[in-house]
Coordinates of C-alpha atoms in Angstrom, one line a residue:
M396 CA 0.0 0.0 0.0
A397 CA 1.3 3.1 -1.0
K398 CA 2.3 5.7 1.7
P399 CA 0.3 8.8 1.8
S400 CA 2.2 11.9 0.7
L401 CA 3.4 14.1 3.3
T402 CA 3.0 17.1 1.0
N403 CA -0.2 19.0 1.6
R404 CA -2.0 18.8 -1.6
D405 CA -3.1 22.4 -1.1
F406 CA 0.5 23.6 -0.9
K407 CA 1.6 25.6 -3.9
L408 CA 5.0 27.4 -4.6
P409 CA 4.6 31.2 -3.9
M410 CA 4.6 33.3 -7.0
S411 CA 7.3 36.0 -7.2
S412 CA 6.1 39.5 -6.2
D413 CA 7.0 42.9 -7.5
T414 CA 9.1 43.6 -4.4
D415 CA 11.3 40.7 -5.1
R416 CA 11.8 41.8 -8.6
K417 CA 12.8 45.4 -7.4
K418 CA 15.5 44.3 -4.9
P419 CA 18.2 43.9 -7.5
L420 CA 17.4 47.3 -9.0
M421 CA 17.7 49.1 -5.6
V422 CA 21.0 47.4 -4.9
A423 CA 22.3 48.6 -8.3
I424 CA 21.1 52.2 -7.6
L425 CA 22.9 52.1 -4.2
I426 CA 26.2 50.9 -5.6
G427 CA 26.0 53.5 -8.4
T428 CA 25.3 56.4 -5.9
L429 CA 28.3 55.3 -3.7
S430 CA 30.5 55.1 -6.8
L431 CA 29.5 58.6 -7.8
L432 CA 30.2 60.1 -4.3
L433 CA 33.6 58.4 -4.3
A434 CA 34.4 59.8 -7.8
V435 CA 33.4 63.4 -6.6
F436 CA 35.6 63.3 -3.5
Y437 CA 38.4 61.9 -5.4
F438 CA 38.2 64.6 -8.0
K439 CA 37.9 67.4 -5.3
S440 CA 41.0 66.0 -3.5
A441 CA 42.9 65.8 -6.6
T442 CA 42.0 69.4 -7.7
S443 CA 43.0 70.8 -4.2
T444 CA 46.3 68.9 -4.4
I445 CA 47.1 70.4 -7.9
T446 CA 46.3 73.9 -6.7
I447 CA 48.7 73.7 -3.6
D448 CA 51.4 72.3 -5.8
T449 CA 51.3 75.0 -8.4
S450 CA 51.2 77.9 -5.8
S451 CA 53.5 76.8 -3.1
N452 CA 55.1 73.8 -1.6
T453 CA 54.0 74.9 1.9
P454 CA 50.3 75.4 2.5
E455 CA 49.2 78.8 3.9
A456 CA 47.7 79.0 7.3
P457 CA 44.0 79.7 7.1
Q458 CA 42.8 83.3 7.7
I459 CA 39.9 83.9 10.0
V460 CA 38.0 87.2 9.6
S461 CA 35.6 88.1 12.4
I462 CA 32.9 90.7 11.8
S463 CA 31.0 92.2 14.7
L464 CA 28.0 94.3 14.3
P465 CA 28.2 97.8 16.1
G466 CA 26.3 97.8 19.3
K467 CA 26.1 101.6 19.5
S468 CA 26.6 104.7 17.3
S469 CA 30.2 105.2 18.4
D470 CA 31.1 101.8 17.3
A471 CA 29.6 102.5 13.9
V472 CA 31.5 105.7 13.6
Y473 CA 34.7 104.0 14.7
N474 CA 34.3 101.2 12.1
S475 CA 33.5 103.6 9.3
A476 CA 36.5 105.6 10.2
I477 CA 38.8 102.6 9.8
S478 CA 37.4 101.9 6.4
N479 CA 37.9 105.4 5.1
K480 CA 41.5 106.6 4.9
K481 CA 40.2 110.2 4.2
S482 CA 38.6 110.3 7.7
G483 CA 41.8 111.7 9.3
V484 CA 42.2 109.0 11.9
I485 CA 44.0 105.6 11.9
I486 CA 44.1 103.1 14.7
K487 CA 47.4 102.1 16.2
K488 CA 47.6 99.0 18.3
T489 CA 49.4 99.6 21.6
D490 CA 49.5 96.1 23.2
K491 CA 50.2 93.0 21.3
D492 CA 48.8 90.7 24.0
D493 CA 45.5 92.7 24.1
P494 CA 44.3 93.7 20.6
T495 CA 41.4 95.6 22.2
K496 CA 43.7 98.3 23.6
V497 CA 44.0 100.9 20.9
T498 CA 44.6 104.7 20.8
P499 CA 43.6 107.0 18.2
Q500 CA 46.5 108.7 16.2
A501 CA 46.2 111.6 13.9
I502 CA 47.7 111.2 10.4
P503 CA 49.7 114.1 9.0
D504 CA 47.2 114.8 6.1
A505 CA 44.2 114.7 8.3
I506 CA 41.4 117.0 7.0
W507 CA 39.8 119.1 9.8
S508 CA 37.1 121.7 9.7
E509 CA 37.0 124.7 12.1
Y510 CA 34.0 126.2 13.7
T511 CA 34.2 129.7 15.5
I512 CA 31.9 129.8 18.6
K513 CA 29.3 132.5 18.5
R514 CA 27.3 134.2 21.3
G515 CA 24.6 131.9 22.4
D516 CA 26.2 128.7 21.0
N517 CA 26.5 125.5 22.9
L518 CA 27.7 122.1 21.9
A519 CA 24.2 120.7 21.1
K520 CA 23.4 123.7 18.9
I521 CA 26.8 123.4 17.1
F522 CA 26.3 119.7 16.5
Q523 CA 22.8 120.3 15.1
Q524 CA 24.2 123.0 12.8
L525 CA 26.9 120.8 11.5
K526 CA 24.4 117.9 11.1
F527 CA 26.2 115.6 13.5
S528 CA 24.1 112.9 15.2
P529 CA 22.7 113.4 18.8
S530 CA 24.1 110.1 19.7
T531 CA 27.5 111.0 18.7
L532 CA 27.2 114.2 20.8
H533 CA 26.0 112.1 23.8
S534 CA 29.1 109.7 23.4
I535 CA 31.5 112.6 23.3
T536 CA 30.1 114.4 26.3
Q537 CA 30.1 111.1 28.2
S538 CA 33.8 110.2 27.3
G539 CA 35.1 111.3 30.7
D540 CA 35.6 114.2 33.1
K541 CA 37.9 116.0 30.8
A542 CA 35.1 116.3 28.2
K543 CA 33.2 118.4 30.6
M544 CA 35.4 121.3 29.6
L545 CA 33.2 121.5 26.5
E546 CA 30.5 122.9 28.8
H547 CA 32.5 126.1 29.2
I548 CA 33.2 127.1 25.6
K549 CA 33.1 130.9 25.0
P550 CA 32.4 133.1 22.0
G551 CA 35.5 133.6 19.8
Q552 CA 37.1 130.3 20.6
T553 CA 37.5 127.6 18.0
L554 CA 36.4 124.0 17.7
R555 CA 38.0 121.6 15.2
F556 CA 36.2 118.6 13.8
S557 CA 37.1 115.6 11.7
K558 CA 34.4 113.5 10.1
N559 CA 34.3 110.3 8.1
S560 CA 32.7 109.5 4.7
N561 CA 29.3 109.1 6.4
G562 CA 29.4 112.6 7.7
E563 CA 29.8 111.5 11.4
C564 CA 32.2 113.3 13.7
I565 CA 35.1 111.0 14.6
A566 CA 37.4 113.6 16.3
L567 CA 37.1 116.9 18.1
E568 CA 39.7 119.4 19.3
Y569 CA 39.2 122.3 21.7
D570 CA 42.0 124.7 22.7
I571 CA 41.5 125.2 26.5
D572 CA 44.3 127.8 26.4
K573 CA 47.6 128.5 24.6
I574 CA 49.2 125.4 26.1
K575 CA 46.5 122.8 26.7
T576 CA 44.2 121.3 24.1
L577 CA 41.3 118.8 24.7
Q578 CA 41.2 116.0 22.2
V579 CA 38.3 113.7 21.9
Q580 CA 38.7 110.7 19.3
A581 CA 36.9 107.5 18.4
T582 CA 38.0 104.1 19.6
P583 CA 36.4 100.7 19.4
N584 CA 35.0 101.3 22.9
G585 CA 33.5 104.7 22.2
F586 CA 35.1 108.1 22.3
V587 CA 38.0 108.9 24.6
A588 CA 39.0 112.3 25.8
S589 CA 42.5 113.4 26.6
I590 CA 44.6 116.6 27.3
N591 CA 47.6 117.4 25.2
E592 CA 50.0 119.9 26.6
K593 CA 52.5 121.6 24.3
P594 CA 56.1 121.8 25.5
V595 CA 56.7 125.2 27.0
K596 CA 60.2 126.8 27.2
I597 CA 60.5 129.3 30.1
S598 CA 63.1 132.0 29.9
H599 CA 63.7 135.2 32.0
D600 CA 63.0 138.6 30.8
I601 CA 63.3 142.1 32.3
A602 CA 61.3 145.4 32.1
S603 CA 61.5 148.8 33.7
G604 CA 59.9 152.2 33.5
V605 CA 59.4 155.6 34.9
I606 CA 56.0 156.9 36.2
N607 CA 54.8 159.9 34.2
N608 CA 51.1 159.2 34.2
S609 CA 49.9 156.0 36.0
L610 CA 51.4 152.6 36.8
F611 CA 49.0 151.0 34.3
Y612 CA 49.7 153.4 31.4
D613 CA 53.5 153.6 31.9
A614 CA 53.8 149.8 32.4
K615 CA 52.0 149.2 29.2
Q616 CA 54.4 151.4 27.5
S617 CA 57.2 149.2 28.8
G618 CA 55.6 146.1 27.1
L619 CA 54.0 144.5 30.2
S620 CA 50.8 142.6 30.0
D621 CA 47.7 143.5 32.0
K622 CA 48.3 140.3 34.1
T623 CA 51.9 141.2 34.9
I624 CA 50.9 144.8 35.8
M625 CA 48.2 143.5 38.3
E626 CA 50.8 141.1 39.9
L627 CA 53.2 144.0 40.2
A628 CA 50.6 146.1 42.0
N629 CA 49.6 143.2 44.2
I630 CA 53.1 142.6 45.3
F631 CA 53.7 146.2 46.5
G632 CA 50.0 147.0 47.2
W633 CA 50.4 146.7 51.0
D634 CA 53.1 149.4 51.0
I635 CA 52.2 151.8 48.0
D636 CA 49.0 153.5 47.3
F637 CA 48.9 153.1 43.5
A638 CA 45.7 155.1 43.1
Q639 CA 46.8 158.3 45.1
G640 CA 50.4 157.8 46.2
L641 CA 52.4 157.7 43.0
R642 CA 54.5 160.7 41.9
P643 CA 56.2 161.5 38.5
G644 CA 59.6 160.2 38.5
D645 CA 58.9 157.1 40.5
T646 CA 60.5 154.0 38.9
F647 CA 59.9 150.3 38.6
A648 CA 62.0 147.3 37.4
L649 CA 61.2 143.6 37.4
L650 CA 62.5 140.2 36.3
F651 CA 59.8 137.9 35.2
E652 CA 59.2 134.5 33.3
S653 CA 58.5 134.5 29.6
K654 CA 56.8 131.4 28.2
H655 CA 57.5 130.2 24.6
I656 CA 56.1 127.5 22.5
E657 CA 58.0 126.5 19.3
G658 CA 60.0 129.7 19.5
K659 CA 57.0 131.9 19.8
R660 CA 56.4 133.9 22.8
I661 CA 52.8 133.2 24.2
E662 CA 52.5 134.9 27.7
N663 CA 54.4 136.1 30.7
G664 CA 54.8 133.9 33.7
H665 CA 55.4 134.9 37.4
I666 CA 57.4 137.9 38.6
L667 CA 60.6 136.5 40.1
A668 CA 62.0 139.8 41.5
A669 CA 60.9 143.4 41.4
E670 CA 61.8 146.9 42.7
F671 CA 59.6 150.0 43.1
I672 CA 61.0 153.5 44.1
N673 CA 58.1 155.5 45.4
R674 CA 58.8 159.1 46.7
G675 CA 62.5 158.1 47.2
D676 CA 61.7 155.0 49.2
K677 CA 63.0 151.8 47.7
Y678 CA 60.9 148.6 48.0
Q679 CA 62.3 145.3 46.8
A680 CA 60.5 141.9 46.5
V681 CA 61.6 138.4 45.5
R682 CA 59.6 135.2 44.9
F683 CA 60.3 132.2 47.2
V684 CA 58.9 128.7 46.5
G685 CA 58.8 126.6 49.8
N686 CA 59.1 122.9 50.2
D687 CA 55.3 122.6 50.1
G688 CA 55.2 124.2 46.6
N689 CA 53.5 127.4 47.8
A690 CA 55.1 130.7 46.5
E691 CA 55.2 134.0 48.4
Y692 CA 57.0 137.3 48.0
F693 CA 59.5 138.5 50.6
S694 CA 61.9 141.4 51.0
P695 CA 65.6 140.5 50.6
D696 CA 65.9 140.1 54.3
G697 CA 63.1 137.6 54.5
K698 CA 60.2 139.8 55.7
S699 CA 56.9 139.1 54.0
M700 CA 55.6 141.7 51.5
R701 CA 52.1 140.7 52.5
K702 CA 50.4 142.6 55.3
T703 CA 47.4 141.5 57.2
F704 CA 45.3 144.1 55.3
L705 CA 45.2 145.5 51.8
R706 CA 45.6 149.2 51.5
N707 CA 42.7 149.5 49.0
P708 CA 39.6 147.3 48.5
I709 CA 39.4 148.3 44.8
D710 CA 42.1 148.1 42.2
F711 CA 43.2 151.5 40.7
A712 CA 40.1 153.3 41.8
R713 CA 40.0 157.0 42.2
I714 CA 39.4 158.4 45.7
S715 CA 36.5 160.8 45.6
S716 CA 36.3 161.5 49.3
H717 CA 39.0 161.2 52.0
F718 CA 38.7 160.4 55.7
N719 CA 37.4 163.7 57.2
L720 CA 35.7 164.2 60.5
R721 CA 34.5 167.7 59.4
R722 CA 33.2 166.9 55.9
K723 CA 30.0 168.4 54.7
H724 CA 27.7 165.6 53.6
P725 CA 26.7 165.9 49.8
V726 CA 23.1 164.7 50.4
L727 CA 22.2 165.9 53.8
N728 CA 24.0 169.2 53.2
R729 CA 25.3 169.5 56.7
I730 CA 28.5 168.9 58.6
R731 CA 28.8 165.2 59.2
A732 CA 32.0 163.2 60.0
H733 CA 33.2 161.1 57.1
K734 CA 34.6 158.1 58.9
G735 CA 35.9 156.4 55.9
V736 CA 37.2 156.6 52.3
D737 CA 35.0 156.8 49.1
Y738 CA 36.3 155.2 45.9
A739 CA 34.6 156.3 42.7
A740 CA 34.1 153.4 40.3
S741 CA 31.5 152.2 37.8
S742 CA 28.6 150.0 38.9
G743 CA 29.5 146.4 39.2
T744 CA 33.2 146.9 40.0
P745 CA 34.4 144.1 42.3
I746 CA 34.9 144.9 46.0
K747 CA 37.7 142.9 47.8
T748 CA 37.9 142.2 51.5
T749 CA 41.1 143.8 52.7
G750 CA 41.8 141.0 55.2
D751 CA 41.0 137.5 56.3
G752 CA 38.0 137.3 58.6
R753 CA 34.3 136.4 59.0
V754 CA 31.3 138.1 57.6
T755 CA 29.2 139.4 60.6
F756 CA 26.7 141.3 58.6
A757 CA 25.3 141.3 55.0
G758 CA 22.2 143.4 54.5
V759 CA 20.7 146.9 54.4
K760 CA 21.8 149.4 57.0
G761 CA 20.1 152.8 56.7
G762 CA 21.9 155.4 54.6
Y763 CA 24.7 152.9 53.9
G764 CA 22.4 150.9 51.6
R765 CA 23.7 147.4 51.0
V766 CA 26.5 146.6 53.5
V767 CA 28.9 143.9 54.2
I768 CA 30.9 144.0 57.5
V769 CA 33.9 141.6 58.1
Q770 CA 35.4 141.0 61.5
H771 CA 39.2 140.4 61.4
G772 CA 40.0 138.7 64.7
Q773 CA 39.2 140.5 67.9
K774 CA 40.8 143.8 67.1
Y775 CA 39.9 144.9 63.5
S776 CA 36.8 145.2 61.4
S777 CA 36.0 146.5 57.9
L778 CA 32.8 147.9 56.4
Y779 CA 31.8 148.1 52.7
A780 CA 28.7 150.2 51.8
H781 CA 26.5 151.4 48.9
M782 CA 26.8 148.1 47.1
S783 CA 24.7 147.2 44.0
K784 CA 24.7 143.5 45.0
Y785 CA 26.4 141.1 47.4
G786 CA 29.1 138.5 46.7
R787 CA 28.6 134.9 47.3
Y788 CA 29.6 135.0 50.9
K789 CA 26.7 135.1 53.5
K790 CA 26.7 136.0 57.2
G791 CA 28.9 133.7 59.0
S792 CA 31.1 132.8 56.0
Y793 CA 34.9 132.9 56.4
V794 CA 36.6 135.1 53.7
K795 CA 40.2 135.4 52.7
Q796 CA 42.0 138.6 51.8
G797 CA 41.4 139.6 48.3
Q798 CA 38.1 137.7 47.8
V799 CA 35.1 139.5 46.4
V800 CA 32.4 140.4 49.0
G801 CA 30.2 142.7 46.7
Y802 CA 30.0 145.0 43.8
V803 CA 30.1 148.8 43.5
G804 CA 26.6 150.5 43.4
K805 CA 24.8 153.5 44.7
S806 CA 22.2 152.1 47.2
G807 CA 21.4 154.2 50.3
L808 CA 22.2 157.8 50.5
A809 CA 24.6 158.1 47.5
T810 CA 24.8 160.6 44.6
G811 CA 26.5 158.2 42.3
P812 CA 28.1 154.7 42.1
H813 CA 31.0 154.4 44.6
L814 CA 32.3 152.4 47.5
H815 CA 32.4 153.7 51.0
Y816 CA 35.0 151.9 52.9
E817 CA 35.6 152.0 56.8
F818 CA 38.3 150.5 58.9
R819 CA 38.0 150.2 62.7
V820 CA 40.5 149.3 65.3
N821 CA 38.9 148.2 68.6
G822 CA 35.7 149.7 67.4
V823 CA 37.2 153.2 66.7
H824 CA 37.3 154.5 63.1
R825 CA 40.8 154.9 61.6
N826 CA 42.0 156.3 58.3
P827 CA 42.7 153.1 56.2
L828 CA 45.1 155.1 54.0
T829 CA 47.5 156.1 56.9
T830 CA 47.0 153.3 59.4
K831 CA 50.0 151.1 60.0
F832 CA 49.1 147.5 59.3
P833 CA 51.0 144.6 61.0
A834 CA 53.1 142.5 58.6
A835 CA 52.6 138.8 58.0
K836 CA 55.1 136.2 59.3
P837 CA 58.6 136.4 58.0
I838 CA 60.5 133.5 56.5
N839 CA 61.1 130.5 58.8
K840 CA 64.5 130.6 60.3
N841 CA 65.0 127.0 59.3
L842 CA 64.4 128.0 55.6
F843 CA 66.5 131.2 55.6
A844 CA 69.6 129.5 54.1
E845 CA 67.5 128.0 51.4
F846 CA 65.8 131.3 50.9
K847 CA 69.0 133.1 50.3
Q848 CA 70.4 130.4 48.0
Q849 CA 67.2 130.6 45.8
T850 CA 66.8 134.4 45.8
T851 CA 70.2 135.8 45.7
P852 CA 70.7 135.0 41.9
L853 CA 67.4 136.6 41.1
L854 CA 68.2 139.8 42.9
S855 CA 71.6 139.9 41.2
Q856 CA 70.0 139.7 37.8
L857 CA 67.6 142.6 38.8
E858 CA 70.5 144.7 40.1
Q859 CA 72.6 144.3 36.9
V860 CA 69.8 145.3 34.6
R861 CA 68.1 148.1 36.4
P862 CA 70.7 150.9 36.0
T863 CA 71.0 150.4 32.3
Q864 CA 67.3 150.0 31.7
L865 CA 66.3 153.0 33.7
A866 CA 69.0 155.1 31.9
L867 CA 67.6 154.1 28.6
N868 CA 64.0 155.0 29.7
H869 CA 65.1 158.5 30.8
Q870 CA 66.6 159.3 27.4

């Protein structure tokens, strides 16, 4: 008997599907793609090798260029300045280890424009007129304490600007005086302000003259500046009344500093030694600088030229009424003691306190009008009347000799603008033009040797020049 077949009669061989037929095609496509990629990489590598071989045997190091977007207007101004050679500023690196440290450096052919400051101008108005952006103005004014000097610009002064191709200000210069210049320039971190000082050469010069009209007029004829004339008057002002005490034939001679920049004389410096002969009396003074740097004028034997009180509270003013206990009052038209000295001067003329002290009264006092009274220790006091307005010192304020306590006016019983000045000793009125004032402290004994060493050469120069110069002035 035949064995039954183990094969299921329902079993049939599976028919080949579409997926089975596509497998060889997918494999072929994959192999082709890989072959193509290998060919591309091989071609690129071969091309790069050929380029390097033809240019140099040693490959160059890759260069990395970083580009940073400006975070503020000053950065934009700075970047624009670098890209434009005509802007007038180049950037010089100062630290190889820190590339962020840079300082602006002016190039020789920098193109600058000038603006002359007019009355009513300020920096904001000028920037608006020159069409510079407000953000640039803000960056400049915030560039440091030195830039605050731009708040004090005056008519007639000059500002210099440099701008880039975009019209933005990248540098500014302001002459503070003949020696110092404020410079504000762009850097990567904004604007930076600095002070540039020109080198100054100081030499000694001399001048002398004879009084024929007044100190101010005759000293000007001798070539002295207003500043030097005032310094000369201040040196001898405790001993000589320059308003009323000068006589024709009085003489003066002085040795002073002369400042030069690049060979050009710019101004006079301090008076080093001076002599004044008034009514036959000779006064000499020499400048001494102590170890603390403070300078003061002394006589050749070391006595201070400064007295505890100034002779006059107003410079070069005319005395309109002297100290007179039997004077007829011009307003009341009757005999009334004039217990002070009147100085005729225009309204607004500064009035100086004649000595150190404390303000004990500042206000209106009857016919005196606006008055300031200063107490100088226990013994002395001074009064200043008929003011147009007071100085900045209030009652209780301490004032130093020469500081302004008010301004000439005609308040109270006054026929015209003038200062009425009184000086009291222990409460009693004294004539301020004739009262003997105590001198300040003389040179310290421990410094006397140094004083003589420093001042003797100056007095020698003055003595050698004086006879020749005065003889020439008399011719």
